[in-house]
């Protein structure tokens, strides 16, 4: 099983849709193994969005992520990284397909509701970035036999 990281961005917090977005992951059968609210620092964002550091809009992306506290989630499931990216939809909310989170809730590239890890390597780095070991919980999740065949994982 894989753990991926999602951030409910200020656009989700301020628009009052945190619960709806979290429900989508729960309904899919993804297990929430960590969840907390925090304020993103400059230092963390420089690392988290280092692939965008040279972009002219880096400052506005950071300001947008620091507009208010965010909620970080650690989500566990089979192939959770790619499954969650599919639920999230493409970066630009105007292009994201209806049925995806970005496709259903936004019209923006920047104000696009959620962050989701884009590869197993980034998911591992992001889990370390946002969660201490004792903030990620290993607990039995009863729907598992109804979610996967026993030879799927
Ligand atoms: N972003 C933006 N303009 C761009 C590219 C990215 O405002 O041209 C923002 C947007 O909020 C996006 C985040 O920067 O979600 C991180 O960009 P990335 O390319 O990693 O997209 P994601 O993985 O979030 O789909
Ligand atoms: Mg990304």
Short mmCIF file of C-alpha atoms and ligand atoms in Angstrom, two decimals:
data_model
loop_
_atom_site.label_atom_id
_atom_site.label_comp_id
_atom_site.label_asym_id
_atom_site.label_seq_id
_atom_site.Cartn_x
_atom_site.Cartn_y
_atom_site.Cartn_z
CA UNK A 1 0.00 0.00 0.00
CA UNK A 2 1.15 3.50 -0.78
CA UNK A 3 0.74 6.76 1.14
CA UNK A 4 0.28 10.02 -0.74
CA UNK A 5 0.02 13.61 0.47
CA UNK A 6 -2.79 16.03 -0.28
CA UNK A 7 -2.97 19.66 0.78
CA UNK A 8 -6.34 21.41 0.99
CA UNK A 9 -5.20 24.81 -0.23
CA UNK A 10 -6.51 28.17 1.05
CA UNK A 11 -9.01 28.08 -1.85
CA UNK A 12 -10.61 24.97 -0.27
CA UNK A 13 -10.46 26.33 3.28
CA UNK A 14 -11.93 29.73 2.43
CA UNK A 15 -14.66 28.41 0.18
CA UNK A 16 -15.87 26.03 2.86
CA UNK A 17 -15.45 22.84 0.86
CA UNK A 18 -12.86 21.01 2.97
CA UNK A 19 -15.42 18.44 4.08
CA UNK A 20 -16.70 17.84 0.56
CA UNK A 21 -13.19 17.32 -0.78
CA UNK A 22 -12.22 14.98 2.07
CA UNK A 23 -15.47 13.04 1.47
CA UNK A 24 -14.41 12.31 -2.09
CA UNK A 25 -11.29 10.54 -0.88
CA UNK A 26 -13.26 8.65 1.76
CA UNK A 27 -15.93 7.59 -0.74
CA UNK A 28 -13.25 6.30 -3.10
CA UNK A 29 -12.07 3.97 -0.33
CA UNK A 30 -8.86 5.76 0.48
CA UNK A 31 -7.83 5.61 4.12
CA UNK A 32 -6.97 8.84 5.95
CA UNK A 33 -3.86 8.05 7.99
CA UNK A 34 -2.83 11.61 8.88
CA UNK A 35 -4.55 14.99 8.93
CA UNK A 36 -3.69 18.40 10.38
CA UNK A 37 -4.05 22.14 9.89
CA UNK A 38 -0.92 24.26 9.60
CA UNK A 39 0.41 27.49 8.18
CA UNK A 40 2.91 26.97 5.36
CA UNK A 41 6.20 28.79 5.90
CA UNK A 42 8.36 30.36 3.23
CA UNK A 43 11.03 27.75 3.92
CA UNK A 44 8.66 24.81 3.43
CA UNK A 45 7.18 26.31 0.26
CA UNK A 46 10.61 26.97 -1.24
CA UNK A 47 11.25 23.24 -0.87
CA UNK A 48 7.76 22.03 -1.75
CA UNK A 49 7.50 24.09 -4.93
CA UNK A 50 11.24 24.15 -5.78
CA UNK A 51 10.39 23.04 -9.36
CA UNK A 52 8.65 26.42 -9.81
CA UNK A 53 11.27 28.60 -8.10
CA UNK A 54 12.46 30.15 -11.38
CA UNK A 55 8.97 31.03 -12.61
CA UNK A 56 7.99 34.71 -12.61
CA UNK A 57 4.83 33.81 -10.68
CA UNK A 58 6.58 31.95 -7.87
CA UNK A 59 5.91 34.83 -5.44
CA UNK A 60 2.18 34.87 -6.09
CA UNK A 61 1.88 31.09 -5.74
CA UNK A 62 3.62 31.25 -2.37
CA UNK A 63 1.44 34.14 -1.23
CA UNK A 64 -1.65 32.20 -2.29
CA UNK A 65 -0.53 29.14 -0.29
CA UNK A 66 0.12 31.35 2.76
CA UNK A 67 -3.17 33.27 2.60
CA UNK A 68 -4.51 31.21 5.52
CA UNK A 69 -3.81 27.85 7.16
CA UNK A 70 -4.07 24.75 5.00
CA UNK A 71 -4.94 21.14 5.83
CA UNK A 72 -2.48 18.39 5.02
CA UNK A 73 -3.68 14.83 4.57
CA UNK A 74 -1.78 11.56 4.41
CA UNK A 75 -3.86 9.15 2.33
CA UNK A 76 -3.26 5.41 2.05
CA UNK A 77 -4.37 2.95 -0.60
CA UNK A 78 -3.22 0.71 -3.40
CA UNK A 79 -1.42 2.93 -5.94
CA UNK A 80 -2.65 5.88 -3.90
CA UNK A 81 -0.39 8.42 -5.64
CA UNK A 82 -1.80 7.90 -9.11
CA UNK A 83 -5.35 7.17 -7.91
CA UNK A 84 -5.45 10.45 -6.00
CA UNK A 85 -3.92 12.43 -8.88
CA UNK A 86 -6.72 11.10 -11.08
CA UNK A 87 -9.34 12.20 -8.56
CA UNK A 88 -7.67 15.61 -8.41
CA UNK A 89 -7.66 16.33 -12.15
CA UNK A 90 -5.18 18.38 -14.17
CA UNK A 91 -3.61 21.58 -12.81
CA UNK A 92 -5.78 24.09 -14.68
CA UNK A 93 -9.31 23.93 -13.27
CA UNK A 94 -10.70 25.09 -16.60
CA UNK A 95 -9.24 22.01 -18.31
CA UNK A 96 -9.86 19.53 -15.51
CA UNK A 97 -12.59 17.05 -16.36
CA UNK A 98 -15.96 17.25 -14.65
CA UNK A 99 -16.04 14.60 -11.94
CA UNK A 100 -12.55 15.48 -10.74
CA UNK A 101 -12.06 17.77 -7.74
CA UNK A 102 -10.50 20.57 -9.76
CA UNK A 103 -12.98 20.00 -12.58
CA UNK A 104 -15.93 20.32 -10.23
CA UNK A 105 -14.78 23.07 -7.88
CA UNK A 106 -12.59 25.59 -9.67
CA UNK A 107 -11.84 27.63 -12.78
CA UNK A 108 -8.27 28.62 -11.95
CA UNK A 109 -4.71 27.37 -12.36
CA UNK A 110 -3.51 28.88 -9.12
CA UNK A 111 -6.64 28.65 -6.96
CA UNK A 112 -7.09 24.97 -7.71
CA UNK A 113 -8.27 23.64 -4.34
CA UNK A 114 -5.78 20.82 -3.76
CA UNK A 115 -2.20 19.74 -4.03
CA UNK A 116 -1.48 16.04 -4.55
CA UNK A 117 1.91 14.28 -4.72
CA UNK A 118 2.86 13.55 -8.32
CA UNK A 119 5.05 10.42 -7.89
CA UNK A 120 5.87 7.84 -5.21
CA UNK A 121 9.23 9.62 -4.66
CA UNK A 122 7.59 13.01 -4.10
CA UNK A 123 4.97 11.39 -1.89
CA UNK A 124 7.71 9.98 0.36
CA UNK A 125 9.49 13.35 0.53
CA UNK A 126 6.22 15.21 1.19
CA UNK A 127 5.20 12.78 3.93
CA UNK A 128 8.50 13.52 5.70
CA UNK A 129 8.07 17.25 5.00
CA UNK A 130 4.65 17.55 6.59
CA UNK A 131 4.29 14.73 9.12
CA UNK A 132 6.31 13.48 12.07
CA UNK A 133 6.41 9.67 12.40
CA UNK A 134 3.86 9.69 15.21
CA UNK A 135 1.42 11.78 13.16
CA UNK A 136 0.89 9.03 10.58
CA UNK A 137 -1.28 6.24 11.92
CA UNK A 138 -1.22 2.55 11.09
CA UNK A 139 -4.70 1.33 12.00
CA UNK A 140 -6.86 -1.43 10.61
CA UNK A 141 -9.35 -0.27 8.05
CA UNK A 142 -12.32 -2.60 7.90
CA UNK A 143 -13.48 -2.07 4.29
CA UNK A 144 -10.21 -3.42 2.86
CA UNK A 145 -11.64 -6.89 1.91
CA UNK A 146 -14.44 -5.08 0.07
CA UNK A 147 -12.07 -2.70 -1.72
CA UNK A 148 -9.38 -5.04 -3.08
CA UNK A 149 -8.94 -8.70 -3.95
CA UNK A 150 -6.50 -10.39 -1.57
CA UNK A 151 -3.97 -10.87 -4.39
CA UNK A 152 -4.10 -7.22 -5.47
CA UNK A 153 -1.71 -6.10 -2.72
N1 LIG B 1 0.69 27.09 -10.70
C1 LIG B 1 0.28 28.33 -11.21
N2 LIG B 1 0.59 28.65 -12.52
C2 LIG B 1 1.26 27.79 -13.33
C3 LIG B 1 1.68 26.55 -12.81
C4 LIG B 1 1.38 26.22 -11.50
O1 LIG B 1 -0.35 29.11 -10.50
O2 LIG B 1 1.48 28.12 -14.50
C5 LIG B 1 0.36 26.73 -9.30
C6 LIG B 1 -0.90 25.88 -9.20
O3 LIG B 1 -1.57 26.22 -7.99
C7 LIG B 1 -0.33 24.47 -9.11
C8 LIG B 1 0.95 24.70 -8.30
O4 LIG B 1 1.43 25.97 -8.75
O5 LIG B 1 -1.22 23.57 -8.47
C9 LIG B 1 2.01 23.65 -8.49
O6 LIG B 1 2.27 23.48 -9.86
P1 LIG B 1 2.47 22.02 -10.49
O7 LIG B 1 2.99 22.20 -11.87
O8 LIG B 1 3.25 21.17 -9.55
O9 LIG B 1 0.94 21.49 -10.63
P2 LIG B 1 0.12 20.38 -9.80
O10 LIG B 1 1.06 19.26 -9.48
O11 LIG B 1 -0.41 21.07 -8.55
O12 LIG B 1 -0.99 19.96 -10.72
MG1 LIG B 2 2.91 19.36 -8.55
#
